[in-house]
Amino acid sequence: MSKQANKVKDKTLYTLHSNICKALANPIRIEIIDILSNKEMSFGELQEATGVLKSNLSQHLTVLVSKGILIQRKEGLNAYYKLSTIKVATACQIMREVLIDNIKKQQKLIN
Amino acid sequence: MSKQANKVKDKTLYTLHSNICKALANPIRIEIIDILSNKEMSFGELQEATGVLKSNLSQHLTVLVSKGILIQRKEGLNAYYKLSTIKVATACQIMREVLIDNIKKQQKLIN
DNA sequence: TTATTAGTTTACAAAACTATAAACAATATT
DNA sequence: AATATTGTTTATAGTTTTGTAAACTAATAA
């Protein structure tokens, strides 16, 4: 018999897993991941690209870094961000395919 | 010039994309996707497997179906659920790898 | 028809998330 | 040293998400 009592399952992994997935659960953070999918960028460039208020952008970047999705590098006054691994962009891309497939299915229902 | 005014970007896709990713942003829904990754299951079996209150389970299943992640099939008194596409399980698996990689990195920092 | 079973919907309070504004800190420039 | 620039942190109000309980609906069995 395992350490876990019968029928009492350890859900820690599911909680950790969902915590990292929460990083994808916001349109601004999806946009940031999208922009950074193939290059590093500075905070200022991200601000320009997203049009988001700097305090808000900083908060979202903090979330992504804290979950290990982005890596931050500081150089003088500037901060640079990049994906910690291409896997994140891949997972993101697959979820976008699911979205597109669903939209296509809905359109078929209409026609 | 496009229909969008200069520098005013259309973020609709990012919003739709994040909306579907929100399905992954909960431990119970991650568990459901995990359980259904390779088989169809009835509501009752899912209840047994997850140990979640039936009203809550029904709510989470409703979220997953409404986002096109699960397909529901009814047969008499019973309801059966399965993934609409294997892609969701794939994306989920990749995010789990990101999680595991990050945990390993943290452990290296300690040792 | 009445009761039972299986699952859904609704109401609601607690917790988590979000965007804005303002204060702050760190580095670089004059 | 004083100022400007870049980015972070904090406070806060509004919104969304969540789990529980209770009421409800639909299909089957007695």
PDB file of C-alpha atoms (C1' of nucleotides) in Angstrom:
ATOM      1  CA  MET A   1       0.000   0.000   0.000  1.00  0.00           C
ATOM      2  CA  SER A   2       1.280   3.481  -0.834  1.00  0.00           C
ATOM      3  CA  LYS A   3       1.872   6.265   1.609  1.00  0.00           C
ATOM      4  CA  GLN A   4      -1.350   7.868   0.467  1.00  0.00           C
ATOM      5  CA  ALA A   5      -4.426   6.611   2.300  1.00  0.00           C
ATOM      6  CA  ASN A   6      -6.840   4.632   0.177  1.00  0.00           C
ATOM      7  CA  LYS A   7      -8.762   6.765  -2.322  1.00  0.00           C
ATOM      8  CA  VAL A   8      -7.121   9.925  -1.033  1.00  0.00           C
ATOM      9  CA  LYS A   9      -5.165  11.114  -4.031  1.00  0.00           C
ATOM     10  CA  ASP A  10      -2.319  13.591  -3.982  1.00  0.00           C
ATOM     11  CA  LYS A  11      -3.318  16.514  -6.140  1.00  0.00           C
ATOM     12  CA  THR A  12      -0.156  18.539  -5.621  1.00  0.00           C
ATOM     13  CA  LEU A  13       1.050  17.924  -9.165  1.00  0.00           C
ATOM     14  CA  TYR A  14      -2.285  19.050 -10.610  1.00  0.00           C
ATOM     15  CA  THR A  15      -2.112  22.231  -8.563  1.00  0.00           C
ATOM     16  CA  LEU A  16       1.460  22.978  -9.662  1.00  0.00           C
ATOM     17  CA  HIS A  17       0.526  22.151 -13.238  1.00  0.00           C
ATOM     18  CA  SER A  18      -2.475  24.468 -13.220  1.00  0.00           C
ATOM     19  CA  ASN A  19      -0.412  27.196 -11.587  1.00  0.00           C
ATOM     20  CA  ILE A  20       1.980  27.284 -14.506  1.00  0.00           C
ATOM     21  CA  CYS A  21      -0.910  27.090 -16.985  1.00  0.00           C
ATOM     22  CA  LYS A  22      -2.433  30.153 -15.343  1.00  0.00           C
ATOM     23  CA  ALA A  23       0.341  32.113 -16.975  1.00  0.00           C
ATOM     24  CA  LEU A  24      -1.435  31.490 -20.293  1.00  0.00           C
ATOM     25  CA  ALA A  25      -4.807  32.570 -18.959  1.00  0.00           C
ATOM     26  CA  ASN A  26      -4.509  36.256 -19.797  1.00  0.00           C
ATOM     27  CA  PRO A  27      -4.550  37.998 -23.187  1.00  0.00           C
ATOM     28  CA  ILE A  28      -1.641  40.325 -22.422  1.00  0.00           C
ATOM     29  CA  ARG A  29       0.541  37.454 -21.259  1.00  0.00           C
ATOM     30  CA  ILE A  30      -0.383  35.449 -24.362  1.00  0.00           C
ATOM     31  CA  GLU A  31       0.616  38.442 -26.468  1.00  0.00           C
ATOM     32  CA  ILE A  32       3.939  38.734 -24.633  1.00  0.00           C
ATOM     33  CA  ILE A  33       4.698  35.032 -25.152  1.00  0.00           C
ATOM     34  CA  ASP A  34       3.724  35.412 -28.801  1.00  0.00           C
ATOM     35  CA  ILE A  35       6.020  38.404 -29.300  1.00  0.00           C
ATOM     36  CA  LEU A  36       8.910  36.717 -27.506  1.00  0.00           C
ATOM     37  CA  SER A  37       8.448  33.394 -29.305  1.00  0.00           C
ATOM     38  CA  ASN A  38      11.444  33.992 -31.572  1.00  0.00           C
ATOM     39  CA  LYS A  39      13.437  36.831 -30.052  1.00  0.00           C
ATOM     40  CA  GLU A  40      14.593  38.616 -26.937  1.00  0.00           C
ATOM     41  CA  MET A  41      13.158  42.074 -26.305  1.00  0.00           C
ATOM     42  CA  SER A  42      13.628  44.965 -23.933  1.00  0.00           C
ATOM     43  CA  PHE A  43      10.942  46.225 -21.590  1.00  0.00           C
ATOM     44  CA  GLY A  44      10.611  49.389 -23.667  1.00  0.00           C
ATOM     45  CA  GLU A  45      10.186  47.433 -26.885  1.00  0.00           C
ATOM     46  CA  LEU A  46       7.542  45.265 -25.253  1.00  0.00           C
ATOM     47  CA  GLN A  47       5.780  48.377 -24.049  1.00  0.00           C
ATOM     48  CA  GLU A  48       5.817  49.786 -27.559  1.00  0.00           C
ATOM     49  CA  ALA A  49       4.658  46.502 -29.064  1.00  0.00           C
ATOM     50  CA  THR A  50       1.820  45.861 -26.630  1.00  0.00           C
ATOM     51  CA  GLY A  51       0.707  49.400 -25.794  1.00  0.00           C
ATOM     52  CA  VAL A  52       0.211  48.331 -22.196  1.00  0.00           C
ATOM     53  CA  LEU A  53       0.763  50.661 -19.232  1.00  0.00           C
ATOM     54  CA  LYS A  54       4.269  50.170 -17.881  1.00  0.00           C
ATOM     55  CA  SER A  55       3.160  49.228 -14.364  1.00  0.00           C
ATOM     56  CA  ASN A  56       0.793  46.657 -15.748  1.00  0.00           C
ATOM     57  CA  LEU A  57       3.374  45.311 -18.176  1.00  0.00           C
ATOM     58  CA  SER A  58       5.861  44.955 -15.339  1.00  0.00           C
ATOM     59  CA  GLN A  59       3.292  43.011 -13.309  1.00  0.00           C
ATOM     60  CA  HIS A  60       2.597  40.590 -16.140  1.00  0.00           C
ATOM     61  CA  LEU A  61       6.305  40.110 -16.796  1.00  0.00           C
ATOM     62  CA  THR A  62       6.788  39.404 -13.102  1.00  0.00           C
ATOM     63  CA  VAL A  63       4.139  36.683 -13.276  1.00  0.00           C
ATOM     64  CA  LEU A  64       5.816  35.079 -16.292  1.00  0.00           C
ATOM     65  CA  VAL A  65       9.283  35.206 -14.746  1.00  0.00           C
ATOM     66  CA  SER A  66       8.063  33.885 -11.387  1.00  0.00           C
ATOM     67  CA  LYS A  67       6.571  30.843 -13.118  1.00  0.00           C
ATOM     68  CA  GLY A  68       9.816  30.195 -14.957  1.00  0.00           C
ATOM     69  CA  ILE A  69       8.329  30.968 -18.364  1.00  0.00           C
ATOM     70  CA  LEU A  70      10.494  34.014 -19.042  1.00  0.00           C
ATOM     71  CA  ILE A  71      14.074  34.837 -18.162  1.00  0.00           C
ATOM     72  CA  GLN A  72      14.992  38.396 -17.290  1.00  0.00           C
ATOM     73  CA  ARG A  73      18.373  39.953 -17.960  1.00  0.00           C
ATOM     74  CA  LYS A  74      19.306  43.430 -16.746  1.00  0.00           C
ATOM     75  CA  GLU A  75      21.758  45.729 -18.456  1.00  0.00           C
ATOM     76  CA  GLY A  76      22.164  49.215 -17.099  1.00  0.00           C
ATOM     77  CA  LEU A  77      18.775  50.868 -17.005  1.00  0.00           C
ATOM     78  CA  ASN A  78      17.231  48.317 -19.326  1.00  0.00           C
ATOM     79  CA  ALA A  79      15.609  44.944 -18.761  1.00  0.00           C
ATOM     80  CA  TYR A  80      15.490  42.251 -21.415  1.00  0.00           C
ATOM     81  CA  TYR A  81      13.136  39.304 -21.580  1.00  0.00           C
ATOM     82  CA  LYS A  82      13.110  36.009 -23.433  1.00  0.00           C
ATOM     83  CA  LEU A  83      11.372  32.636 -23.210  1.00  0.00           C
ATOM     84  CA  SER A  84      13.073  30.187 -20.842  1.00  0.00           C
ATOM     85  CA  THR A  85      12.309  27.390 -23.305  1.00  0.00           C
ATOM     86  CA  ILE A  86      10.750  27.092 -26.733  1.00  0.00           C
ATOM     87  CA  LYS A  87       8.357  24.513 -25.250  1.00  0.00           C
ATOM     88  CA  VAL A  88       6.126  27.273 -23.929  1.00  0.00           C
ATOM     89  CA  ALA A  89       5.685  28.741 -27.407  1.00  0.00           C
ATOM     90  CA  THR A  90       4.967  25.246 -28.722  1.00  0.00           C
ATOM     91  CA  ALA A  91       2.261  24.536 -26.138  1.00  0.00           C
ATOM     92  CA  CYS A  92       0.805  27.961 -26.858  1.00  0.00           C
ATOM     93  CA  GLN A  93       0.778  27.283 -30.586  1.00  0.00           C
ATOM     94  CA  ILE A  94      -1.034  23.961 -30.090  1.00  0.00           C
ATOM     95  CA  MET A  95      -3.710  25.616 -27.976  1.00  0.00           C
ATOM     96  CA  ARG A  96      -4.129  28.212 -30.705  1.00  0.00           C
ATOM     97  CA  GLU A  97      -4.676  25.399 -33.200  1.00  0.00           C
ATOM     98  CA  VAL A  98      -7.392  23.988 -30.944  1.00  0.00           C
ATOM     99  CA  LEU A  99      -8.987  27.431 -30.918  1.00  0.00           C
ATOM    100  CA  ILE A 100      -8.820  27.774 -34.711  1.00  0.00           C
ATOM    101  CA  ASP A 101     -10.206  24.258 -35.205  1.00  0.00           C
ATOM    102  CA  ASN A 102     -13.137  25.082 -32.931  1.00  0.00           C
ATOM    103  CA  ILE A 103     -13.892  28.303 -34.774  1.00  0.00           C
ATOM    104  CA  LYS A 104     -13.901  26.376 -38.053  1.00  0.00           C
ATOM    105  CA  LYS A 105     -16.291  23.795 -36.596  1.00  0.00           C
ATOM    106  CA  GLN A 106     -18.632  26.574 -35.478  1.00  0.00           C
ATOM    107  CA  GLN A 107     -18.583  28.098 -38.955  1.00  0.00           C
ATOM    108  CA  LYS A 108     -19.525  24.744 -40.476  1.00  0.00           C
ATOM    109  CA  LEU A 109     -22.544  24.607 -38.172  1.00  0.00           C
ATOM    110  CA  ILE A 110     -23.721  27.952 -39.517  1.00  0.00           C
ATOM    111  CA  ASN A 111     -23.298  27.053 -43.239  1.00  0.00           C
TER     112      ASN A 111
ATOM    113  CA  MET B   1      -3.631  51.353 -44.722  1.00  0.00           C
ATOM    114  CA  SER B   2      -5.513  48.652 -42.836  1.00  0.00           C
ATOM    115  CA  LYS B   3      -8.895  49.081 -41.215  1.00  0.00           C
ATOM    116  CA  GLN B   4      -7.186  49.278 -37.842  1.00  0.00           C
ATOM    117  CA  ALA B   5      -6.040  52.772 -36.939  1.00  0.00           C
ATOM    118  CA  ASN B   6      -2.261  53.235 -36.725  1.00  0.00           C
ATOM    119  CA  LYS B   7      -0.684  51.509 -33.712  1.00  0.00           C
ATOM    120  CA  VAL B   8      -4.080  50.342 -32.517  1.00  0.00           C
ATOM    121  CA  LYS B   9      -3.701  46.593 -32.645  1.00  0.00           C
ATOM    122  CA  ASP B  10      -6.531  44.106 -32.736  1.00  0.00           C
ATOM    123  CA  LYS B  11      -6.221  41.929 -29.668  1.00  0.00           C
ATOM    124  CA  THR B  12      -9.279  39.799 -30.322  1.00  0.00           C
ATOM    125  CA  LEU B  13      -7.205  36.724 -31.133  1.00  0.00           C
ATOM    126  CA  TYR B  14      -5.208  37.081 -27.931  1.00  0.00           C
ATOM    127  CA  THR B  15      -8.414  37.312 -25.931  1.00  0.00           C
ATOM    128  CA  LEU B  16      -9.892  34.231 -27.613  1.00  0.00           C
ATOM    129  CA  HIS B  17      -6.610  32.409 -27.177  1.00  0.00           C
ATOM    130  CA  SER B  18      -6.398  33.219 -23.469  1.00  0.00           C
ATOM    131  CA  ASN B  19     -10.041  32.258 -23.021  1.00  0.00           C
ATOM    132  CA  ILE B  20      -9.365  28.721 -24.185  1.00  0.00           C
ATOM    133  CA  CYS B  21      -6.164  28.566 -22.129  1.00  0.00           C
ATOM    134  CA  LYS B  22      -8.202  29.459 -19.051  1.00  0.00           C
ATOM    135  CA  ALA B  23      -9.580  25.946 -19.270  1.00  0.00           C
ATOM    136  CA  LEU B  24      -6.149  24.721 -18.168  1.00  0.00           C
ATOM    137  CA  ALA B  25      -5.925  27.176 -15.291  1.00  0.00           C
ATOM    138  CA  ASN B  26      -7.551  24.983 -12.654  1.00  0.00           C
ATOM    139  CA  PRO B  27      -6.251  21.841 -10.928  1.00  0.00           C
ATOM    140  CA  ILE B  28      -9.516  19.928 -11.205  1.00  0.00           C
ATOM    141  CA  ARG B  29      -9.797  20.651 -14.913  1.00  0.00           C
ATOM    142  CA  ILE B  30      -6.163  19.624 -15.426  1.00  0.00           C
ATOM    143  CA  GLU B  31      -6.945  16.383 -13.615  1.00  0.00           C
ATOM    144  CA  ILE B  32     -10.002  15.778 -15.809  1.00  0.00           C
ATOM    145  CA  ILE B  33      -7.983  16.372 -18.989  1.00  0.00           C
ATOM    146  CA  ASP B  34      -5.289  14.064 -17.636  1.00  0.00           C
ATOM    147  CA  ILE B  35      -7.781  11.293 -16.854  1.00  0.00           C
ATOM    148  CA  LEU B  36      -9.499  11.635 -20.234  1.00  0.00           C
ATOM    149  CA  SER B  37      -6.236  11.805 -22.175  1.00  0.00           C
ATOM    150  CA  ASN B  38      -6.572   8.240 -23.431  1.00  0.00           C
ATOM    151  CA  LYS B  39     -10.172   7.189 -22.815  1.00  0.00           C
ATOM    152  CA  GLU B  40     -13.794   8.196 -22.627  1.00  0.00           C
ATOM    153  CA  MET B  41     -15.421   8.185 -19.195  1.00  0.00           C
ATOM    154  CA  SER B  42     -18.839   8.606 -17.649  1.00  0.00           C
ATOM    155  CA  PHE B  43     -19.711  11.359 -15.229  1.00  0.00           C
ATOM    156  CA  GLY B  44     -19.942   8.820 -12.422  1.00  0.00           C
ATOM    157  CA  GLU B  45     -16.522   7.397 -13.186  1.00  0.00           C
ATOM    158  CA  LEU B  46     -15.048  10.893 -13.249  1.00  0.00           C
ATOM    159  CA  GLN B  47     -16.686  11.614  -9.919  1.00  0.00           C
ATOM    160  CA  GLU B  48     -15.170   8.440  -8.476  1.00  0.00           C
ATOM    161  CA  ALA B  49     -11.763   9.201  -9.986  1.00  0.00           C
ATOM    162  CA  THR B  50     -11.571  12.830  -8.872  1.00  0.00           C
ATOM    163  CA  GLY B  51     -13.559  12.738  -5.633  1.00  0.00           C
ATOM    164  CA  VAL B  52     -15.070  16.093  -6.511  1.00  0.00           C
ATOM    165  CA  LEU B  53     -18.599  17.129  -5.488  1.00  0.00           C
ATOM    166  CA  LYS B  54     -20.996  16.371  -8.336  1.00  0.00           C
ATOM    167  CA  SER B  55     -22.198  19.947  -8.723  1.00  0.00           C
ATOM    168  CA  ASN B  56     -18.648  21.188  -8.909  1.00  0.00           C
ATOM    169  CA  LEU B  57     -17.631  18.430 -11.320  1.00  0.00           C
ATOM    170  CA  SER B  58     -20.559  19.285 -13.564  1.00  0.00           C
ATOM    171  CA  GLN B  59     -19.503  22.946 -13.565  1.00  0.00           C
ATOM    172  CA  HIS B  60     -15.943  22.124 -14.558  1.00  0.00           C
ATOM    173  CA  LEU B  61     -17.141  19.757 -17.284  1.00  0.00           C
ATOM    174  CA  THR B  62     -19.434  22.504 -18.569  1.00  0.00           C
ATOM    175  CA  VAL B  63     -16.445  24.858 -18.815  1.00  0.00           C
ATOM    176  CA  LEU B  64     -14.432  22.287 -20.758  1.00  0.00           C
ATOM    177  CA  VAL B  65     -17.278  21.449 -23.125  1.00  0.00           C
ATOM    178  CA  SER B  66     -18.158  25.117 -23.712  1.00  0.00           C
ATOM    179  CA  LYS B  67     -14.563  25.804 -24.763  1.00  0.00           C
ATOM    180  CA  GLY B  68     -14.638  22.886 -27.172  1.00  0.00           C
ATOM    181  CA  ILE B  69     -12.064  20.895 -25.227  1.00  0.00           C
ATOM    182  CA  LEU B  70     -14.391  18.047 -24.306  1.00  0.00           C
ATOM    183  CA  ILE B  71     -17.251  16.394 -26.155  1.00  0.00           C
ATOM    184  CA  GLN B  72     -20.254  15.213 -24.216  1.00  0.00           C
ATOM    185  CA  ARG B  73     -22.398  12.246 -25.199  1.00  0.00           C
ATOM    186  CA  LYS B  74     -25.600  11.320 -23.389  1.00  0.00           C
ATOM    187  CA  GLU B  75     -26.979   7.823 -23.081  1.00  0.00           C
ATOM    188  CA  GLY B  76     -30.041   7.303 -20.936  1.00  0.00           C
ATOM    189  CA  LEU B  77     -29.318   8.667 -17.494  1.00  0.00           C
ATOM    190  CA  ASN B  78     -25.585   8.763 -18.085  1.00  0.00           C
ATOM    191  CA  ALA B  79     -23.249  11.331 -19.586  1.00  0.00           C
ATOM    192  CA  TYR B  80     -19.936  10.425 -21.177  1.00  0.00           C
ATOM    193  CA  TYR B  81     -16.991  12.715 -21.803  1.00  0.00           C
ATOM    194  CA  LYS B  82     -13.923  12.583 -24.013  1.00  0.00           C
ATOM    195  CA  LEU B  83     -11.316  14.974 -25.408  1.00  0.00           C
ATOM    196  CA  SER B  84     -12.390  16.692 -28.619  1.00  0.00           C
ATOM    197  CA  THR B  85      -8.817  16.372 -29.883  1.00  0.00           C
ATOM    198  CA  ILE B  86      -5.585  14.826 -28.671  1.00  0.00           C
ATOM    199  CA  LYS B  87      -3.947  18.227 -29.192  1.00  0.00           C
ATOM    200  CA  VAL B  88      -5.196  19.414 -25.814  1.00  0.00           C
ATOM    201  CA  ALA B  89      -3.503  16.527 -24.026  1.00  0.00           C
ATOM    202  CA  THR B  90      -0.337  17.266 -25.999  1.00  0.00           C
ATOM    203  CA  ALA B  91      -0.291  20.952 -25.040  1.00  0.00           C
ATOM    204  CA  CYS B  92      -0.954  19.945 -21.453  1.00  0.00           C
ATOM    205  CA  GLN B  93       1.883  17.447 -21.494  1.00  0.00           C
ATOM    206  CA  ILE B  94       4.304  20.062 -22.826  1.00  0.00           C
ATOM    207  CA  MET B  95       3.342  22.502 -20.080  1.00  0.00           C
ATOM    208  CA  ARG B  96       3.922  19.735 -17.563  1.00  0.00           C
ATOM    209  CA  GLU B  97       7.423  19.250 -18.985  1.00  0.00           C
ATOM    210  CA  VAL B  98       8.073  22.962 -18.504  1.00  0.00           C
ATOM    211  CA  LEU B  99       6.965  22.563 -14.899  1.00  0.00           C
ATOM    212  CA  ILE B 100       9.189  19.534 -14.305  1.00  0.00           C
ATOM    213  CA  ASP B 101      12.183  21.267 -15.929  1.00  0.00           C
ATOM    214  CA  ASN B 102      11.677  24.272 -13.655  1.00  0.00           C
ATOM    215  CA  ILE B 103      11.495  22.106 -10.550  1.00  0.00           C
ATOM    216  CA  LYS B 104      14.754  20.409 -11.585  1.00  0.00           C
ATOM    217  CA  LYS B 105      16.414  23.795 -12.075  1.00  0.00           C
ATOM    218  CA  GLN B 106      15.309  24.882  -8.605  1.00  0.00           C
ATOM    219  CA  GLN B 107      16.724  21.709  -7.087  1.00  0.00           C
ATOM    220  CA  LYS B 108      20.073  22.362  -8.756  1.00  0.00           C
ATOM    221  CA  LEU B 109      20.133  25.801  -7.139  1.00  0.00           C
ATOM    222  CA  ILE B 110      19.752  24.205  -3.715  1.00  0.00           C
ATOM    223  CA  ASN B 111      22.485  21.547  -4.189  1.00  0.00           C
TER     224      ASN B 111
ATOM    225  C1'  DT C   1     -48.003   7.160 -11.070  1.00  0.00           C
ATOM    226  C1'  DT C   2     -44.581   7.521  -7.704  1.00  0.00           C
ATOM    227  C1'  DA C   3     -39.936   6.995  -6.439  1.00  0.00           C
ATOM    228  C1'  DT C   4     -35.148   6.705  -7.590  1.00  0.00           C
ATOM    229  C1'  DT C   5     -31.060   7.784  -9.965  1.00  0.00           C
ATOM    230  C1'  DA C   6     -27.924  10.844 -12.622  1.00  0.00           C
ATOM    231  C1'  DG C   7     -26.688  15.004 -13.633  1.00  0.00           C
ATOM    232  C1'  DT C   8     -27.577  20.272 -14.138  1.00  0.00           C
ATOM    233  C1'  DT C   9     -28.551  24.887 -12.712  1.00  0.00           C
ATOM    234  C1'  DT C  10     -28.786  28.620  -9.501  1.00  0.00           C
ATOM    235  C1'  DA C  11     -27.482  31.441  -5.505  1.00  0.00           C
ATOM    236  C1'  DC C  12     -23.975  33.075  -2.967  1.00  0.00           C
ATOM    237  C1'  DA C  13     -19.832  34.130  -0.261  1.00  0.00           C
ATOM    238  C1'  DA C  14     -14.781  33.806  -0.340  1.00  0.00           C
ATOM    239  C1'  DA C  15     -10.705  34.060  -2.873  1.00  0.00           C
ATOM    240  C1'  DA C  16      -7.976  35.280  -6.790  1.00  0.00           C
ATOM    241  C1'  DC C  17      -7.129  38.243 -10.645  1.00  0.00           C
ATOM    242  C1'  DT C  18      -6.777  42.689 -13.096  1.00  0.00           C
ATOM    243  C1'  DA C  19      -5.924  47.555 -14.483  1.00  0.00           C
ATOM    244  C1'  DT C  20      -4.918  52.117 -12.886  1.00  0.00           C
ATOM    245  C1'  DA C  21      -2.565  55.476 -10.268  1.00  0.00           C
ATOM    246  C1'  DA C  22       0.948  56.922  -7.300  1.00  0.00           C
ATOM    247  C1'  DA C  23       5.047  56.224  -4.812  1.00  0.00           C
ATOM    248  C1'  DC C  24       9.401  54.282  -5.067  1.00  0.00           C
ATOM    249  C1'  DA C  25      14.255  52.475  -6.383  1.00  0.00           C
ATOM    250  C1'  DA C  26      18.267  52.080  -9.281  1.00  0.00           C
ATOM    251  C1'  DT C  27      21.102  53.551 -12.835  1.00  0.00           C
ATOM    252  C1'  DA C  28      22.841  57.015 -15.922  1.00  0.00           C
ATOM    253  C1'  DT C  29      23.476  61.841 -17.364  1.00  0.00           C
ATOM    254  C1'  DT C  30      24.458  66.794 -16.712  1.00  0.00           C
TER     255       DT C  30
ATOM    256  C1'  DA D   1      24.922  66.680  -6.324  1.00  0.00           C
ATOM    257  C1'  DA D   2      20.729  67.270  -9.002  1.00  0.00           C
ATOM    258  C1'  DT D   3      17.971  65.507 -12.704  1.00  0.00           C
ATOM    259  C1'  DA D   4      16.170  62.336 -15.932  1.00  0.00           C
ATOM    260  C1'  DT D   5      15.226  57.723 -17.399  1.00  0.00           C
ATOM    261  C1'  DT D   6      13.768  52.971 -16.796  1.00  0.00           C
ATOM    262  C1'  DG D   7      11.398  49.927 -14.472  1.00  0.00           C
ATOM    263  C1'  DT D   8       9.254  48.038  -9.903  1.00  0.00           C
ATOM    264  C1'  DT D   9       6.230  47.994  -6.015  1.00  0.00           C
ATOM    265  C1'  DT D  10       2.164  49.134  -3.471  1.00  0.00           C
ATOM    266  C1'  DA D  11      -2.647  50.419  -2.770  1.00  0.00           C
ATOM    267  C1'  DT D  12      -7.093  49.967  -4.320  1.00  0.00           C
ATOM    268  C1'  DA D  13     -11.394  49.191  -6.553  1.00  0.00           C
ATOM    269  C1'  DG D  14     -13.776  46.375  -9.774  1.00  0.00           C
ATOM    270  C1'  DT D  15     -14.212  41.883 -11.945  1.00  0.00           C
ATOM    271  C1'  DT D  16     -13.844  36.977 -12.410  1.00  0.00           C
ATOM    272  C1'  DT D  17     -13.336  32.474 -10.599  1.00  0.00           C
ATOM    273  C1'  DT D  18     -14.292  29.054  -7.274  1.00  0.00           C
ATOM    274  C1'  DG D  19     -16.587  25.605  -4.151  1.00  0.00           C
ATOM    275  C1'  DT D  20     -20.698  24.494  -1.486  1.00  0.00           C
ATOM    276  C1'  DA D  21     -25.442  23.913  -0.828  1.00  0.00           C
ATOM    277  C1'  DA D  22     -29.957  23.629  -2.428  1.00  0.00           C
ATOM    278  C1'  DA D  23     -33.282  23.409  -5.930  1.00  0.00           C
ATOM    279  C1'  DC D  24     -34.247  21.509 -10.108  1.00  0.00           C
ATOM    280  C1'  DT D  25     -34.801  18.426 -14.567  1.00  0.00           C
ATOM    281  C1'  DA D  26     -34.852  14.209 -17.209  1.00  0.00           C
ATOM    282  C1'  DA D  27     -34.808   9.381 -17.674  1.00  0.00           C
ATOM    283  C1'  DT D  28     -35.552   4.922 -15.619  1.00  0.00           C
ATOM    284  C1'  DA D  29     -37.511   1.551 -12.302  1.00  0.00           C
ATOM    285  C1'  DA D  30     -40.926  -0.057  -9.174  1.00  0.00           C
TER     286       DA D  30
END
